[in-house]
Amino acid sequence: EVQLVESGGGLVQPGGSLRLSCAASGFTFSSYEMNWVRQAPGKGLEWVSYISSSGSTIYYADSVKGRFTISRDNAKNSLYLQMNSLRAEDTAVYYCARFYNTAIVMDVWGKGTTVTVSS
Amino acid sequence: QTVVTQEPSFSVSPGGTVTLTCGLSSGSVSTSYYPSWYQQTPGQAPRTLIYSTNTRSSGVPDRFSGSILGNKAALTITGAQADDESDYYCVLYMGSGILVFGGGTKLTVL
């Protein structure tokens, strides 16, 4: 079964850091590009970051540029999101999503992990 | 800054047909934006419905269809059912790995 499982969410103070992980299974992780998408409480979905299959190409939304770092370890079938200088507005459920680049679609989603930034 | 626009809310009667749209604050949506559509119910992860304008994802009923209508992408639900009551999001591809979500449409079936 194709599956993505996020972990690492929690409560963190403003200005703090957190590292999210996404474990992939059931497919050849190293062949796929990946994305992080988030959803603030009661709000819509927001694309956060993209990483190519090799990790050589990376993009970020302006809202997180300079604070968040996406990375992957293909040997461990894992995707990561290092989040620094966290703000209250970063409070959200964070989803990892597989990107099927031939069709330009996020075709597999994890269930998400919740990040709360609060003092 | 590119803004992807969607109707905030829509309602449809059971068995009825509804068309949700996805536009741009400036310009027209074309197939070059590879519009995709996602369904989300409260507390759940998004589910992929439509990609590349009009291709249904695996397992998606054929009552869901995608198209370009005028200058917007469109998601049409034909024969709406109670469990279609969800939030629907469109996504447009801006190139260079950048994806932009619309604000979402809350669909009520009543």
Coordinates of C-alpha atoms in Angstrom, one line a residue:
Chain A
E1 CA 0.0 0.0 0.0
V2 CA 1.3 3.4 -0.9
Q3 CA 1.5 5.4 2.3
L4 CA 2.9 8.6 3.7
V5 CA 3.1 9.1 7.5
E6 CA 4.1 12.5 9.0
S7 CA 5.5 12.9 12.5
G8 CA 7.3 15.4 14.6
G9 CA 4.6 18.0 15.2
G10 CA 3.9 19.5 18.6
L11 CA 3.8 22.6 20.7
V12 CA 6.7 25.1 20.3
Q13 CA 7.2 28.6 21.5
P14 CA 7.5 31.5 19.1
G15 CA 11.0 31.7 17.7
G16 CA 11.6 28.0 18.3
S17 CA 12.4 25.2 15.9
L18 CA 10.8 21.9 15.0
R19 CA 11.7 19.2 12.5
L20 CA 8.9 17.3 10.7
S21 CA 9.4 13.9 9.1
C22 CA 7.4 12.1 6.5
A23 CA 8.0 8.3 6.1
A24 CA 7.1 6.9 2.7
S25 CA 6.3 3.3 1.9
G26 CA 4.8 1.2 -0.9
F27 CA 6.5 3.0 -3.8
T28 CA 9.9 4.0 -5.0
F29 CA 10.4 7.1 -3.0
S30 CA 13.6 8.2 -4.8
S31 CA 11.7 8.4 -8.1
Y32 CA 9.2 11.0 -6.9
E33 CA 9.2 14.7 -6.2
M34 CA 7.6 15.7 -2.9
N35 CA 5.8 18.7 -1.4
W36 CA 4.8 20.0 2.0
V37 CA 1.4 21.6 2.3
R38 CA -0.1 23.1 5.4
Q39 CA -3.5 24.2 6.7
A40 CA -4.0 26.7 9.5
P41 CA -7.0 26.1 11.8
G42 CA -10.2 27.0 9.9
K43 CA -8.3 28.1 6.9
G44 CA -7.5 26.7 3.4
L45 CA -4.6 24.7 2.1
E46 CA -1.3 26.4 1.5
W47 CA 1.6 25.0 -0.5
V48 CA 4.8 25.3 1.5
S49 CA 7.7 23.7 -0.3
Y50 CA 8.8 21.4 -3.1
I51 CA 11.8 19.1 -3.5
S52 CA 12.9 17.2 -6.6
S53 CA 13.5 13.5 -6.5
S54 CA 17.3 13.9 -6.1
G55 CA 17.0 16.8 -3.7
S56 CA 18.9 19.1 -6.0
T57 CA 16.0 21.4 -6.8
I58 CA 14.0 23.1 -4.0
Y59 CA 11.4 25.8 -3.9
Y60 CA 9.6 27.6 -1.0
A61 CA 6.5 29.7 -0.6
D62 CA 7.4 33.3 0.2
S63 CA 5.8 32.9 3.7
V64 CA 8.4 30.4 4.8
K65 CA 11.5 31.3 2.7
G66 CA 14.6 31.8 4.8
R67 CA 13.0 30.0 7.8
F68 CA 12.1 26.5 6.6
T69 CA 14.3 24.0 5.0
I70 CA 13.1 20.9 3.0
S71 CA 15.3 17.9 2.6
R72 CA 15.1 14.2 1.9
D73 CA 17.0 11.0 2.5
N74 CA 16.2 8.6 -0.2
A75 CA 18.1 5.8 1.5
K76 CA 15.6 6.1 4.4
N77 CA 12.5 6.8 2.3
S78 CA 12.0 10.0 4.2
L79 CA 11.2 13.6 3.7
Y80 CA 11.9 16.4 6.2
L81 CA 10.9 19.9 7.0
Q82 CA 13.2 21.9 9.3
M83 CA 11.2 24.8 10.7
N84 CA 13.1 27.6 12.4
S85 CA 12.1 31.0 13.8
L86 CA 8.5 29.8 14.1
R87 CA 5.7 32.3 14.4
A88 CA 2.1 32.0 15.6
E89 CA 1.0 32.1 11.9
D90 CA 2.9 28.8 11.3
T91 CA 0.4 27.0 13.4
A92 CA -1.2 24.4 11.1
V93 CA -1.6 20.8 10.1
Y94 CA 1.4 20.0 7.9
Y95 CA 0.8 17.4 5.1
C96 CA 3.4 15.8 3.0
A97 CA 2.3 14.9 -0.5
R98 CA 3.8 12.9 -3.4
F99 CA 4.1 14.9 -6.6
Y100 CA 3.5 13.0 -9.8
N101 CA 5.3 15.4 -12.2
T102 CA 4.1 13.9 -15.4
A103 CA 0.6 15.0 -14.6
I104 CA 1.5 17.9 -12.3
V105 CA -0.5 16.6 -9.4
M106 CA -0.2 15.8 -5.7
D107 CA -1.5 12.3 -5.9
V108 CA -0.8 10.8 -2.5
W109 CA -1.2 12.6 0.8
G110 CA -0.3 11.8 4.4
K111 CA -2.7 12.3 7.2
G112 CA -0.8 15.3 8.6
T113 CA 0.9 16.3 11.7
T114 CA -0.1 19.3 13.9
V115 CA 2.2 22.2 14.7
T116 CA 1.2 24.7 17.3
V117 CA 3.3 27.8 17.9
S118 CA 2.3 29.4 21.1
S119 CA 3.8 30.7 24.4
Chain B
Q1 CA 1.2 38.2 -6.4
T2 CA -0.9 35.6 -8.1
V3 CA -4.2 34.9 -6.4
V4 CA -6.3 31.8 -7.4
T5 CA -10.0 32.5 -6.9
Q6 CA -12.8 30.2 -5.9
E7 CA -16.4 30.7 -4.8
P8 CA -16.3 30.7 -1.0
S9 CA -19.5 28.6 -0.8
F10 CA -22.0 26.8 -3.0
S11 CA -25.1 24.7 -2.4
V12 CA -26.7 22.0 -4.4
S13 CA -29.7 19.8 -4.0
P14 CA -29.2 16.1 -3.8
G15 CA -29.2 14.7 -7.4
G16 CA -28.5 18.1 -8.8
T17 CA -25.5 19.4 -10.8
V18 CA -23.1 22.1 -9.6
T19 CA -20.1 23.7 -11.2
L20 CA -17.3 25.1 -9.1
T21 CA -14.8 27.4 -10.7
C22 CA -11.1 28.3 -10.3
G23 CA -9.9 31.6 -11.7
L24 CA -6.9 34.0 -11.6
S25 CA -6.9 37.5 -10.2
S26 CA -5.2 38.5 -13.4
G27 CA -5.5 36.5 -16.6
S28 CA -7.1 33.4 -17.7
V29 CA -6.7 29.8 -16.6
S30 CA -5.7 27.4 -19.4
T31 CA -4.6 23.8 -19.5
S32 CA -1.0 25.1 -19.2
Y33 CA -1.7 25.7 -15.6
Y34 CA -2.5 21.9 -15.2
P35 CA -5.5 22.6 -12.9
S36 CA -6.1 20.0 -10.3
W37 CA -8.9 19.6 -7.8
Y38 CA -8.9 18.2 -4.2
Q39 CA -11.7 17.3 -1.9
Q40 CA -11.4 17.6 1.9
T41 CA -13.8 16.8 4.6
P42 CA -13.2 18.2 8.1
G43 CA -10.4 16.5 10.0
Q44 CA -9.3 14.6 7.0
A45 CA -6.4 14.8 4.5
P46 CA -7.2 16.1 1.0
R47 CA -8.2 13.6 -1.6
T48 CA -7.1 14.1 -5.2
L49 CA -10.1 14.2 -7.6
I50 CA -9.0 15.7 -10.9
Y51 CA -5.7 16.5 -12.5
S52 CA -4.4 17.9 -15.7
T53 CA -7.7 19.8 -16.1
N54 CA -9.9 16.8 -16.7
T55 CA -8.3 13.5 -15.7
R56 CA -10.0 11.7 -12.8
S57 CA -7.8 10.2 -10.2
S58 CA -8.1 6.5 -9.5
G59 CA -11.3 5.5 -7.8
V60 CA -13.0 8.9 -8.3
P61 CA -16.6 8.5 -9.5
D62 CA -17.5 9.7 -13.0
R63 CA -20.0 12.2 -11.6
F64 CA -16.9 14.4 -11.0
S65 CA -15.5 16.0 -14.1
G66 CA -13.1 18.8 -14.9
S67 CA -12.9 21.3 -17.7
I68 CA -12.0 24.8 -18.8
L69 CA -15.1 27.1 -19.0
G70 CA -14.3 30.4 -20.4
N71 CA -11.3 31.8 -18.6
K72 CA -11.6 29.5 -15.6
A73 CA -11.0 25.9 -14.6
A74 CA -14.2 24.1 -13.5
L75 CA -15.2 21.1 -11.5
T76 CA -18.7 19.8 -12.2
I77 CA -20.5 17.4 -10.0
T78 CA -23.4 15.7 -11.7
G79 CA -25.9 13.9 -9.5
A80 CA -24.6 15.3 -6.2
Q81 CA -24.8 13.0 -3.2
A82 CA -24.9 13.8 0.5
D83 CA -21.3 12.6 0.9
D84 CA -20.1 15.2 -1.7
E85 CA -20.6 17.8 1.0
S86 CA -17.0 18.9 1.5
D87 CA -14.5 21.6 0.9
Y88 CA -13.1 21.7 -2.7
Y89 CA -9.7 23.2 -3.6
C90 CA -8.2 23.9 -6.9
V91 CA -4.5 24.1 -7.5
L92 CA -2.7 25.8 -10.4
Y93 CA 0.9 25.2 -11.4
M94 CA 2.8 28.4 -11.9
G95 CA 6.0 26.7 -13.2
S96 CA 9.3 26.1 -11.5
G97 CA 7.7 23.8 -9.0
I98 CA 5.4 26.5 -7.6
L99 CA 1.8 25.5 -6.8
V100 CA -0.9 27.9 -5.7
F101 CA -4.0 26.8 -4.0
G102 CA -7.3 28.6 -4.3
G103 CA -9.1 29.6 -1.2
G104 CA -11.5 26.6 -1.4
T105 CA -15.2 26.3 -1.9
K106 CA -17.4 24.9 0.9
L107 CA -20.1 22.8 -0.8
T108 CA -23.3 22.1 0.9
V109 CA -25.7 19.4 -0.3
L110 CA -29.2 20.1 0.9

